[in-house]
Short mmCIF file of C-alpha atoms in Angstrom, two decimals:
data_model
loop_
_atom_site.label_atom_id
_atom_site.label_comp_id
_atom_site.label_asym_id
_atom_site.label_seq_id
_atom_site.Cartn_x
_atom_site.Cartn_y
_atom_site.Cartn_z
CA PHE A 62 109.77 42.73 142.27
CA GLY A 63 109.97 39.88 145.13
CA SER A 64 108.62 36.40 145.13
CA ASP A 65 105.01 37.95 146.02
CA GLY A 66 104.99 40.41 143.46
CA TRP A 67 102.25 39.00 141.70
CA HIS A 68 100.03 38.08 144.54
CA GLU A 69 98.84 41.25 145.90
CA GLY A 70 97.10 42.98 143.13
CA LYS A 71 99.75 45.64 142.68
CA PHE A 72 99.36 44.92 138.79
CA THR A 73 96.17 45.62 137.51
CA THR A 74 95.47 45.71 133.87
CA TRP A 75 96.67 48.94 132.33
CA SER A 76 96.88 50.65 135.79
CA ARG A 77 98.71 54.00 135.77
CA VAL A 78 98.61 54.76 139.50
CA PHE A 79 99.92 51.80 141.68
CA HIS A 80 102.24 50.56 144.23
CA ALA A 81 105.16 48.19 143.44
CA VAL A 82 108.56 47.41 145.13
CA GLY A 83 107.76 49.70 147.86
CA ILE A 84 107.25 52.78 145.68
CA ASP A 85 104.11 54.51 144.95
CA TRP A 86 103.88 55.22 140.84
CA ASN A 87 101.93 57.74 139.27
CA ILE A 88 102.45 57.56 135.73
CA PRO A 89 100.01 60.39 134.59
CA ASP A 90 101.83 62.96 136.94
CA GLU A 91 105.18 61.53 135.96
CA TYR A 92 105.99 60.98 139.77
CA ILE A 93 107.35 58.26 141.84
CA THR A 94 107.00 58.64 145.62
CA VAL A 95 108.02 57.23 148.90
CA PRO A 96 104.86 55.92 150.43
CA GLN A 97 103.60 58.07 153.44
CA ARG A 98 103.70 55.06 155.73
CA LYS A 99 107.44 54.78 154.90
CA ILE A 100 107.93 58.33 156.03
CA ASP A 101 105.89 57.86 159.27
CA LYS A 102 107.85 54.76 160.22
CA LEU A 103 111.13 56.56 159.67
CA ARG A 104 109.87 59.52 161.84
CA SER A 105 108.93 57.13 164.54
CA VAL A 106 112.25 55.20 164.42
CA LEU A 107 114.25 58.46 164.54
CA ALA A 108 112.39 59.68 167.57
CA GLU A 109 112.79 56.47 169.41
CA THR A 110 116.52 56.40 168.72
CA LEU A 111 117.30 60.19 169.75
CA GLY A 112 115.63 59.28 173.06
CA LYS A 113 118.40 56.39 173.81
CA ALA A 114 121.73 56.91 175.51
CA PHE A 115 123.09 53.64 173.88
CA LEU A 116 122.37 52.25 170.60
CA SER A 117 122.18 48.43 170.19
CA ARG A 118 123.27 46.67 166.95
CA LYS A 119 119.69 45.99 166.44
CA ARG A 120 118.61 49.65 166.56
CA LEU A 121 121.41 50.46 164.39
CA ASP A 122 120.31 47.98 161.82
CA SER A 123 116.84 49.27 162.06
CA VAL A 124 117.65 52.89 161.68
CA ILE A 125 119.99 52.38 158.60
CA GLY A 126 117.46 50.02 157.10
CA VAL A 127 114.80 52.59 157.00
CA LEU A 128 117.19 55.29 155.96
CA ARG A 129 118.26 53.25 152.80
CA HIS A 130 114.99 53.23 151.31
CA VAL A 131 114.81 57.26 151.42
CA ILE A 132 118.62 57.47 150.06
CA SER A 133 117.37 55.53 146.83
CA PHE A 134 115.23 58.52 146.20
CA ILE A 135 117.53 61.45 147.42
CA PRO A 136 120.87 60.46 146.36
CA ILE A 137 122.33 63.88 147.59
CA THR A 138 121.61 62.22 151.05
CA LYS A 139 123.95 59.35 150.63
CA PRO A 140 127.10 60.81 152.22
CA PHE A 141 125.06 61.76 155.57
CA ILE A 142 124.62 57.83 156.16
CA GLN A 143 128.35 57.05 156.01
CA ARG A 144 128.81 58.02 159.57
CA LEU A 145 126.12 55.65 160.92
CA THR A 146 127.38 52.78 158.62
CA ALA A 147 130.85 53.31 159.69
CA VAL A 148 129.44 52.86 163.59
CA GLN A 149 127.64 49.76 162.20
CA ASN A 150 130.45 48.29 160.67
CA ARG A 151 132.78 48.86 163.65
CA CYS A 152 130.26 47.28 166.02
CA ARG A 153 130.35 44.24 164.05
CA SER A 154 133.91 43.93 163.46
CA LEU A 155 134.57 44.32 167.25
CA ALA A 156 131.73 42.17 167.98
CA SER A 157 130.22 44.62 170.59
CA ALA A 158 126.77 45.15 171.84
CA GLY A 159 126.27 48.63 170.19
CA ALA A 160 127.64 52.05 170.45
CA PRO A 161 126.89 55.10 172.70
CA MET A 162 125.01 57.96 171.61
CA THR A 163 127.52 60.60 170.75
CA GLU A 164 127.18 64.09 169.54
CA PHE A 165 127.97 63.39 166.17
CA LEU A 166 125.48 60.61 165.77
CA ARG A 167 122.85 62.92 167.51
CA LYS A 168 123.46 65.59 165.10
CA ASP A 169 123.26 63.34 162.18
CA LEU A 170 120.14 61.81 163.36
CA GLN A 171 118.46 65.39 164.05
CA TRP A 172 119.55 66.00 160.31
CA TRP A 173 117.52 63.18 159.21
CA GLN A 174 114.66 64.04 161.38
CA THR A 175 114.41 67.35 160.01
CA LEU A 176 114.55 66.05 156.43
CA VAL A 177 111.80 63.79 156.72
CA PHE A 178 109.29 66.56 157.72
CA GLN A 179 110.03 68.42 154.48
CA THR A 180 107.36 66.54 152.42
CA GLU A 181 108.54 67.91 149.14
CA PHE A 182 111.57 65.66 149.32
CA ALA A 183 109.34 62.52 149.42
CA GLY A 184 108.79 62.32 145.53
CA MET A 185 110.81 62.96 142.52
CA PRO A 186 110.12 63.42 138.70
CA ILE A 187 110.55 60.49 136.42
CA ASN A 188 112.57 62.20 133.91
CA LEU A 189 115.23 62.36 136.33
CA PHE A 190 116.10 58.68 135.50
CA ASP A 191 116.26 59.44 131.81
CA HIS A 192 119.75 58.39 130.52
CA THR A 193 122.05 61.32 130.19
CA LYS A 194 122.82 62.04 126.56
CA ALA A 195 126.56 61.23 125.54
CA PHE A 196 128.64 64.36 124.65
CA ASP A 197 129.99 64.47 121.16
CA GLU A 198 133.32 66.01 122.30
CA ILE A 199 134.96 66.90 125.66
CA TRP A 200 138.05 68.84 126.20
CA LEU A 201 139.95 68.93 129.23
CA VAL A 202 141.65 72.17 129.92
CA THR A 203 144.49 72.31 132.40
CA VAL A 204 146.19 75.53 133.28
CA ALA A 205 149.88 75.36 134.57
CA ARG A 206 152.29 77.93 135.51
CA ASN A 207 153.35 78.99 131.98
CA THR A 208 151.41 76.54 129.77
CA ILE A 209 147.81 75.85 129.07
CA CYS A 210 147.16 72.18 127.96
CA ILE A 211 143.87 71.10 126.11
CA THR A 212 143.42 67.52 125.54
CA SER A 213 140.53 66.20 123.35
CA VAL A 214 139.00 62.98 124.62
CA LYS A 215 137.59 61.92 121.41
CA LEU A 216 140.60 62.34 119.35
CA GLN A 217 142.96 61.51 121.87
CA GLU A 218 145.28 64.49 120.92
CA ARG A 219 146.70 67.25 122.98
CA LEU A 220 147.42 70.87 122.30
CA LEU A 221 150.24 72.41 124.46
CA LEU A 222 150.49 76.30 124.42
CA LYS A 223 153.42 77.46 126.20
CA GLN A 224 153.45 81.44 127.22
CA ARG A 225 156.05 83.72 128.51
CA SER A 226 154.07 84.59 131.75
CA GLN A 227 151.35 82.82 133.77
CA ALA A 228 147.75 82.92 132.38
CA ARG A 229 145.98 85.59 134.47
CA ASP A 230 142.79 86.29 132.51
CA GLY A 231 140.22 84.68 130.21
CA ASN A 232 141.71 86.21 127.22
CA ASP A 233 144.81 83.54 127.31
CA LEU A 234 142.21 80.87 127.68
CA ALA A 235 139.99 81.90 124.73
CA TYR A 236 143.20 82.22 122.50
CA ALA A 237 144.08 78.68 123.43
CA VAL A 238 140.41 77.42 122.45
CA SER A 239 140.46 79.32 119.31
CA CYS A 240 143.84 77.68 118.33
CA VAL A 241 142.23 74.38 119.23
CA THR A 242 139.08 75.00 117.19
CA ASP A 243 141.04 75.90 114.19
CA MET A 244 143.07 72.74 114.35
CA TRP A 245 140.53 70.14 115.40
CA GLY A 246 137.73 71.87 113.90
CA PRO A 247 137.71 69.98 110.40
CA SER A 248 138.16 66.50 112.37
CA LEU A 249 135.22 67.40 114.62
CA SER A 250 132.89 68.37 112.00
CA THR A 251 129.94 65.77 111.18
CA GLU A 252 131.46 64.33 107.97
CA GLY A 253 135.10 64.01 110.02
CA CYS A 254 133.61 62.30 112.66
CA VAL A 255 131.44 60.01 110.79
CA ARG A 256 134.67 58.85 108.88
CA ARG A 257 136.71 58.79 111.75
CA GLN A 258 134.24 56.57 113.57
CA ARG A 259 134.12 54.28 110.41
CA VAL A 260 137.73 54.13 110.39
CA GLU A 261 137.83 53.14 114.26
CA GLU A 262 135.33 50.74 113.98
CA LYS A 263 137.07 49.04 110.89
CA ARG A 264 140.32 48.88 113.45
CA ASP A 265 138.49 47.36 116.06
CA GLN A 266 136.92 44.60 113.48
CA LEU A 267 140.46 43.89 112.35
CA LYS A 268 141.76 43.27 116.06
CA GLN A 269 138.77 41.08 116.56
CA ALA A 270 139.35 39.23 113.58
CA SER A 271 142.82 38.27 114.52
CA VAL A 272 141.11 36.30 117.31
CA SER A 273 137.66 35.36 116.37
CA ALA A 274 137.99 34.81 112.55
CA GLY A 275 141.50 33.37 112.45
CA THR A 276 142.35 29.55 112.06
CA LEU A 277 142.66 28.94 115.61
CA GLY A 278 138.99 27.64 115.93
CA SER A 279 138.98 26.51 119.68
CA TYR A 280 140.82 29.80 120.78
CA SER A 281 138.36 31.86 119.27
CA ARG A 282 135.51 30.09 120.31
CA ASN A 283 136.83 29.76 124.04
CA PHE A 284 137.69 33.71 123.85
CA LYS A 285 133.91 34.32 122.95
CA PHE A 286 133.00 32.47 126.28
CA TRP A 287 135.22 35.21 127.90
CA GLU A 288 133.51 37.96 126.06
CA THR A 289 130.33 36.77 127.14
CA PHE A 290 131.15 36.39 130.77
CA CYS A 291 132.61 40.14 130.67
CA ASN A 292 129.71 41.62 129.08
CA ASP A 293 127.22 39.54 131.61
CA PHE A 294 129.10 40.88 134.59
CA GLY A 295 129.92 44.32 133.43
CA PHE A 296 133.84 43.62 133.45
CA PRO A 297 136.25 45.00 130.67
CA VAL A 298 137.16 42.33 128.27
CA TRP A 299 140.87 43.45 128.15
CA ILE A 300 142.30 43.44 131.82
CA ASP A 301 146.15 43.55 131.05
CA GLU A 302 146.23 47.06 132.64
CA LEU A 303 143.96 46.19 135.70
CA PRO A 304 145.91 45.50 138.93
CA ARG A 305 146.80 41.66 139.48
CA ALA A 306 144.44 41.45 142.45
CA ARG A 307 141.58 42.51 140.42
CA GLN A 308 142.74 40.33 137.49
CA ALA A 309 142.76 37.20 139.83
CA ARG A 310 139.13 38.21 141.03
CA MET A 311 137.70 38.39 137.64
CA VAL A 312 139.58 35.11 136.48
CA GLY A 313 138.32 33.55 139.95
CA LEU A 314 134.57 34.43 139.02
CA PHE A 315 135.10 33.03 135.56
CA ALA A 316 136.53 29.77 136.98
CA ALA A 317 133.27 29.52 139.39
CA LEU A 318 131.07 30.18 136.12
CA CYS A 319 132.93 27.46 134.20
CA ALA A 320 132.82 25.14 137.29
CA SER A 321 128.84 25.65 137.74
CA GLU A 322 127.76 26.00 134.05
CA GLY A 323 130.52 25.50 131.44
CA HIS A 324 128.99 27.37 128.65
CA ASN A 325 126.98 24.42 127.20
CA LYS A 326 123.42 23.35 126.62
CA ALA A 327 123.40 20.78 129.47
CA MET A 328 124.56 23.59 131.81
CA LYS A 329 127.20 21.01 133.02
CA GLY A 330 130.27 22.42 134.73
CA ASN A 331 133.67 22.07 132.98
CA LYS A 332 136.60 20.10 134.36
CA TYR A 333 139.96 22.15 135.07
CA HIS A 334 141.97 21.44 132.15
CA THR A 335 138.83 22.93 130.07
CA PHE A 336 138.82 26.02 132.04
CA ASP A 337 142.61 26.17 131.69
CA GLY A 338 142.19 25.96 127.97
CA LYS A 339 139.81 28.81 127.83
CA MET A 340 142.16 31.26 129.88
CA ALA A 341 145.04 30.14 127.24
CA ALA A 342 142.82 31.76 124.82
CA VAL A 343 142.33 34.77 126.77
CA ALA A 344 145.87 35.03 127.33
CA PHE A 345 146.67 34.53 123.38
CA ALA A 346 143.91 37.04 122.87
CA HIS A 347 145.82 39.71 124.80
CA ASN A 348 149.06 38.86 123.46
CA ALA A 349 147.99 39.06 119.78
CA VAL A 350 145.60 42.18 120.00
CA ARG A 351 147.31 44.18 122.63
CA ASN A 352 150.68 42.78 122.78
CA ALA A 353 150.29 42.37 126.64
CA LYS A 354 151.09 39.34 128.84
CA LEU A 355 148.56 38.45 131.51
CA ASP A 356 149.81 37.83 135.13
CA TYR A 357 146.82 36.72 137.19
CA HIS A 358 148.40 33.80 139.07
CA ASP A 359 148.09 35.50 142.69
CA PRO A 360 147.49 33.66 146.02
CA GLU A 361 143.54 34.13 145.60
CA PHE A 362 143.60 32.37 142.33
CA GLU A 363 145.92 29.57 143.00
CA LEU A 364 143.46 28.88 146.08
CA ILE A 365 140.47 28.68 143.72
CA ALA A 366 142.36 26.53 141.01
CA GLN A 367 143.60 24.21 143.57
CA GLY A 368 139.97 23.75 144.84
CA TYR A 369 138.84 23.41 141.16
CA LYS A 370 141.35 20.69 140.74
CA ARG A 371 140.14 18.70 143.54
CA SER A 372 136.47 18.96 143.04
CA HIS A 373 136.35 18.41 139.54
CA GLY A 374 138.95 15.49 139.09
CA ASP A 375 138.08 12.49 137.44
CA VAL A 376 136.98 9.69 140.14
CA ASP A 377 138.07 6.51 137.94
CA ARG A 378 141.38 8.14 137.00
CA LYS A 379 144.25 5.98 137.80
CA GLN A 380 146.62 7.48 140.45
CA PRO A 381 150.39 7.07 140.67
CA VAL A 382 151.67 4.61 142.98
CA THR A 383 153.50 6.20 145.90
CA THR A 384 156.05 4.87 148.42
CA PRO A 385 153.76 5.55 151.55
CA MET A 386 150.94 3.67 149.32
CA LEU A 387 153.40 0.76 149.13
CA LEU A 388 154.37 0.71 152.77
CA LYS A 389 150.73 0.85 153.87
CA MET A 390 150.21 -2.04 151.42
CA TYR A 391 152.86 -4.09 153.29
CA GLU A 392 151.31 -3.24 156.69
CA LEU A 393 147.99 -4.72 155.34
CA ARG A 394 149.22 -7.93 154.16
CA ALA A 395 147.01 -10.78 155.65
CA ARG A 396 149.52 -13.67 155.41
CA HIS A 397 153.33 -13.75 155.69
CA ASP A 398 153.88 -16.96 153.85
CA THR A 399 155.88 -17.94 150.80
CA GLU A 400 153.11 -17.32 148.33
CA SER A 401 152.60 -13.85 150.02
CA ASP A 402 156.13 -12.95 150.11
CA LEU A 403 156.41 -13.79 146.23
CA MET A 404 153.43 -11.51 145.67
CA TRP A 405 155.29 -8.76 147.77
CA GLY A 406 158.40 -9.03 145.81
CA SER A 407 156.71 -8.80 142.42
CA ILE A 408 154.80 -5.58 143.41
CA VAL A 409 158.40 -3.96 144.32
CA LEU A 410 159.84 -5.13 141.10
CA ALA A 411 156.97 -3.66 139.25
CA PHE A 412 156.97 -0.67 141.15
CA PHE A 413 160.76 0.08 140.12
CA PHE A 414 160.79 -1.60 136.60
CA LEU A 415 157.34 -1.24 135.14
CA ASP A 416 155.31 1.49 136.67
CA ARG A 417 157.71 4.09 136.47
CA SER A 418 158.48 3.49 132.70
CA SER A 419 154.92 2.28 131.40
CA GLU A 420 155.04 4.71 128.58
CA LEU A 421 157.64 2.74 127.07
CA TRP A 422 155.81 -0.54 126.86
CA GLY A 423 154.00 -1.62 123.61
CA PRO A 424 150.37 -2.20 123.51
CA VAL A 425 148.87 -5.20 125.04
CA VAL A 426 146.51 -7.21 122.92
CA SER A 427 144.52 -10.20 123.48
CA ASP A 428 146.06 -13.92 122.69
CA LYS A 429 144.24 -15.01 119.58
CA SER A 430 144.68 -18.69 120.73
CA THR A 431 143.35 -18.42 124.12
CA GLY A 432 141.26 -15.08 124.12
CA VAL A 433 142.99 -13.99 127.12
CA VAL A 434 144.27 -10.32 127.32
CA ARG A 435 148.24 -10.59 127.75
CA THR A 436 150.16 -8.67 129.97
CA HIS A 437 153.81 -7.51 130.31
CA CYS A 438 155.63 -10.37 132.25
CA VAL A 439 159.30 -10.81 133.20
CA LYS A 440 161.08 -14.25 132.32
CA ALA A 441 163.21 -15.74 135.31
CA ALA A 442 166.19 -15.82 133.13
CA ASN A 443 166.06 -12.18 132.45
CA VAL A 444 166.54 -11.22 135.93
CA ILE A 445 170.29 -10.83 136.75
CA LEU A 446 171.88 -9.95 140.06
CA ARG A 447 175.49 -8.51 140.15
CA ASP A 448 177.86 -7.27 142.83
CA ASN A 449 179.99 -4.31 143.22
CA PHE A 450 182.24 -5.51 140.45
CA GLY A 451 179.67 -6.23 137.90
CA THR A 452 180.08 -9.81 138.35
CA GLN A 453 176.88 -12.00 138.16
CA VAL A 454 175.98 -13.46 141.28
CA GLY A 455 173.29 -15.79 142.61
CA PRO A 456 170.12 -14.97 144.76
CA GLU A 457 171.38 -16.86 147.71
CA GLU A 458 174.49 -14.74 147.96
CA PRO A 459 174.09 -11.46 150.17
CA GLY A 460 176.83 -9.45 148.05
CA ALA A 461 174.46 -8.44 145.39
CA MET A 462 174.23 -4.63 144.73
CA SER A 463 172.29 -4.32 141.52
CA VAL A 464 169.63 -6.25 139.64
CA GLU A 465 169.20 -5.96 136.07
CA VAL A 466 166.13 -6.84 134.04
CA ILE A 467 166.07 -7.54 130.29
CA PHE A 468 162.53 -6.51 128.70
CA GLU A 469 161.50 -8.08 125.45
CA SER A 470 158.37 -5.95 124.84
CA HIS A 471 160.11 -2.43 125.14
CA LYS A 472 159.10 0.09 122.57
CA GLY A 473 162.93 1.20 122.26
CA ASP A 474 163.81 -2.33 121.36
CA ARG A 475 163.68 -2.18 117.39
CA VAL A 476 165.75 -5.32 116.57
CA ALA A 477 164.03 -7.84 119.28
CA GLN A 478 167.34 -8.16 121.27
CA GLY A 479 166.03 -6.96 124.51
CA THR A 480 166.37 -3.82 126.42
CA THR A 481 168.20 -3.65 129.81
CA VAL A 482 167.08 -1.45 132.78
CA ARG A 483 169.18 -1.58 135.97
CA HIS A 484 168.54 -0.48 139.56
CA TYR A 485 170.63 -0.49 142.51
CA LYS A 486 170.29 -1.30 146.08
CA SER A 487 168.34 0.96 148.22
CA ASN A 488 168.55 1.49 152.10
CA HIS A 489 165.02 0.67 152.71
CA ALA A 490 164.30 -2.88 154.04
CA HIS A 491 161.10 -3.38 152.20
CA LEU A 492 161.23 -1.42 149.30
CA CYS A 493 164.30 -2.46 147.51
CA PRO A 494 164.75 -3.77 144.07
CA VAL A 495 167.44 -6.04 144.63
CA ALA A 496 166.10 -7.50 148.04
CA ALA A 497 162.78 -8.00 145.75
CA ALA A 498 164.57 -9.76 143.09
CA ARG A 499 166.34 -12.07 145.69
CA LEU A 500 163.24 -12.97 147.37
CA CYS A 501 161.52 -14.07 144.10
CA LEU A 502 164.51 -16.04 142.84
CA ASN A 503 164.89 -17.83 146.12
CA ILE A 504 161.42 -18.71 146.38
CA ARG A 505 161.29 -20.02 142.57
CA ALA A 506 164.46 -22.07 143.33
CA GLN A 507 162.94 -23.68 146.45
CA TRP A 508 159.63 -24.56 144.67
CA LEU A 509 161.77 -25.97 141.79
CA ALA A 510 163.60 -27.98 144.24
CA THR A 511 160.44 -29.59 145.68
CA GLY A 512 159.42 -30.58 142.16
CA ARG A 513 156.89 -28.06 141.15
CA LYS A 514 156.38 -27.42 137.64
CA LEU A 515 156.75 -23.64 136.99
CA GLY A 516 156.42 -21.61 133.80
CA PRO A 517 159.21 -19.48 132.53
CA TYR A 518 158.44 -16.26 134.40
CA LEU A 519 159.77 -14.97 137.46
CA THR A 520 156.58 -15.30 139.41
CA SER A 521 154.84 -18.30 137.81
CA VAL A 522 152.95 -20.48 140.38
CA SER A 523 152.18 -23.94 139.83
CA THR A 524 149.01 -25.55 141.04
CA THR A 525 150.55 -29.01 141.44
#
């Protein structure tokens, strides 16, 4: 009723004749009427428009706006506005200032001007808004060349009556209807219909039980969310027979609903993997009940899915380390001294040996003696450089082609003998595991030569 529907005295106590939402309501006489001022406005707008040789976009919008109010009360007039709306849409698409007054437009406007002077069209009985009663049964009769086909909509059965010659009069059709009545009559009786309806309801209940009352709790719960969404928006629950573009639009709306509300008391949007799980339940239900496979992945849905992932990702989630990221870190190094080089070498080794197989490392626990959380470290003695022939070489020799690291905390090491992981020399100057291992070992050798006391690990740093 609009934002000010309660502020204009439209709803007086027990009022039976009132004005609301642009309509005059007369409950005792059972009539709703277009207000006379609306008719007068329409007359003046049409009269002014007919005197124009050129219709601006603003004038078109004004004419169509006042006509739409009349159309809502006279549905039969709806086709007569389509030409006006076509001109309006063409002006918008071409970004033109308006359209000239053509002969077709003038005739349409004159027809409307004649209509509004017929005052009996201004109102309509309220009983026209009553719902049309549903038919108990509908027969579709199709007459072909030598065949009469009658289809029962309720029973989903078909009777095909073939003839030697083409049906020319009503006798042949009456005979076909008589045959149908004899065949389908018992099924369409009151008792037969009730029994058939009861059986069909039980069939639908059994189908629903395979999804809702099964042992797959999360699937049944998520499918109920889909059912609620379809019922709220007037969509069919089963979408396997719809075109893929329409399926994608429906799933896109469901994704928007999950992102904004999420089917929870807090009305908090779901993350993408939650929405994906709900759609998995919908696909499972279609497969279980209708033996159908959904295919709603078209470009429109993929665009929505990518936006869903980006806008609902975890902010604190750890991102994978990539080559461009490492190169940017190398450019931003503030110092280029020995300790900075050692740190960079440890980063490159971790990138090749630790980060890419982090799922293989055992859990990190706190050291009970120190209370400090332990990390996975590599001992200097467990870093081995080899040449093309597999011979171990020192870090000072430039012929090293591969580096091996023996891990003592690997999940696959069941007998505590160490697990060896090997990487070969790359062509990148700054991202090479062999160059990083040589750099770390050379710096360690230099520090030991100067008398520093270092720990057993490859990148141990002494403060003395």
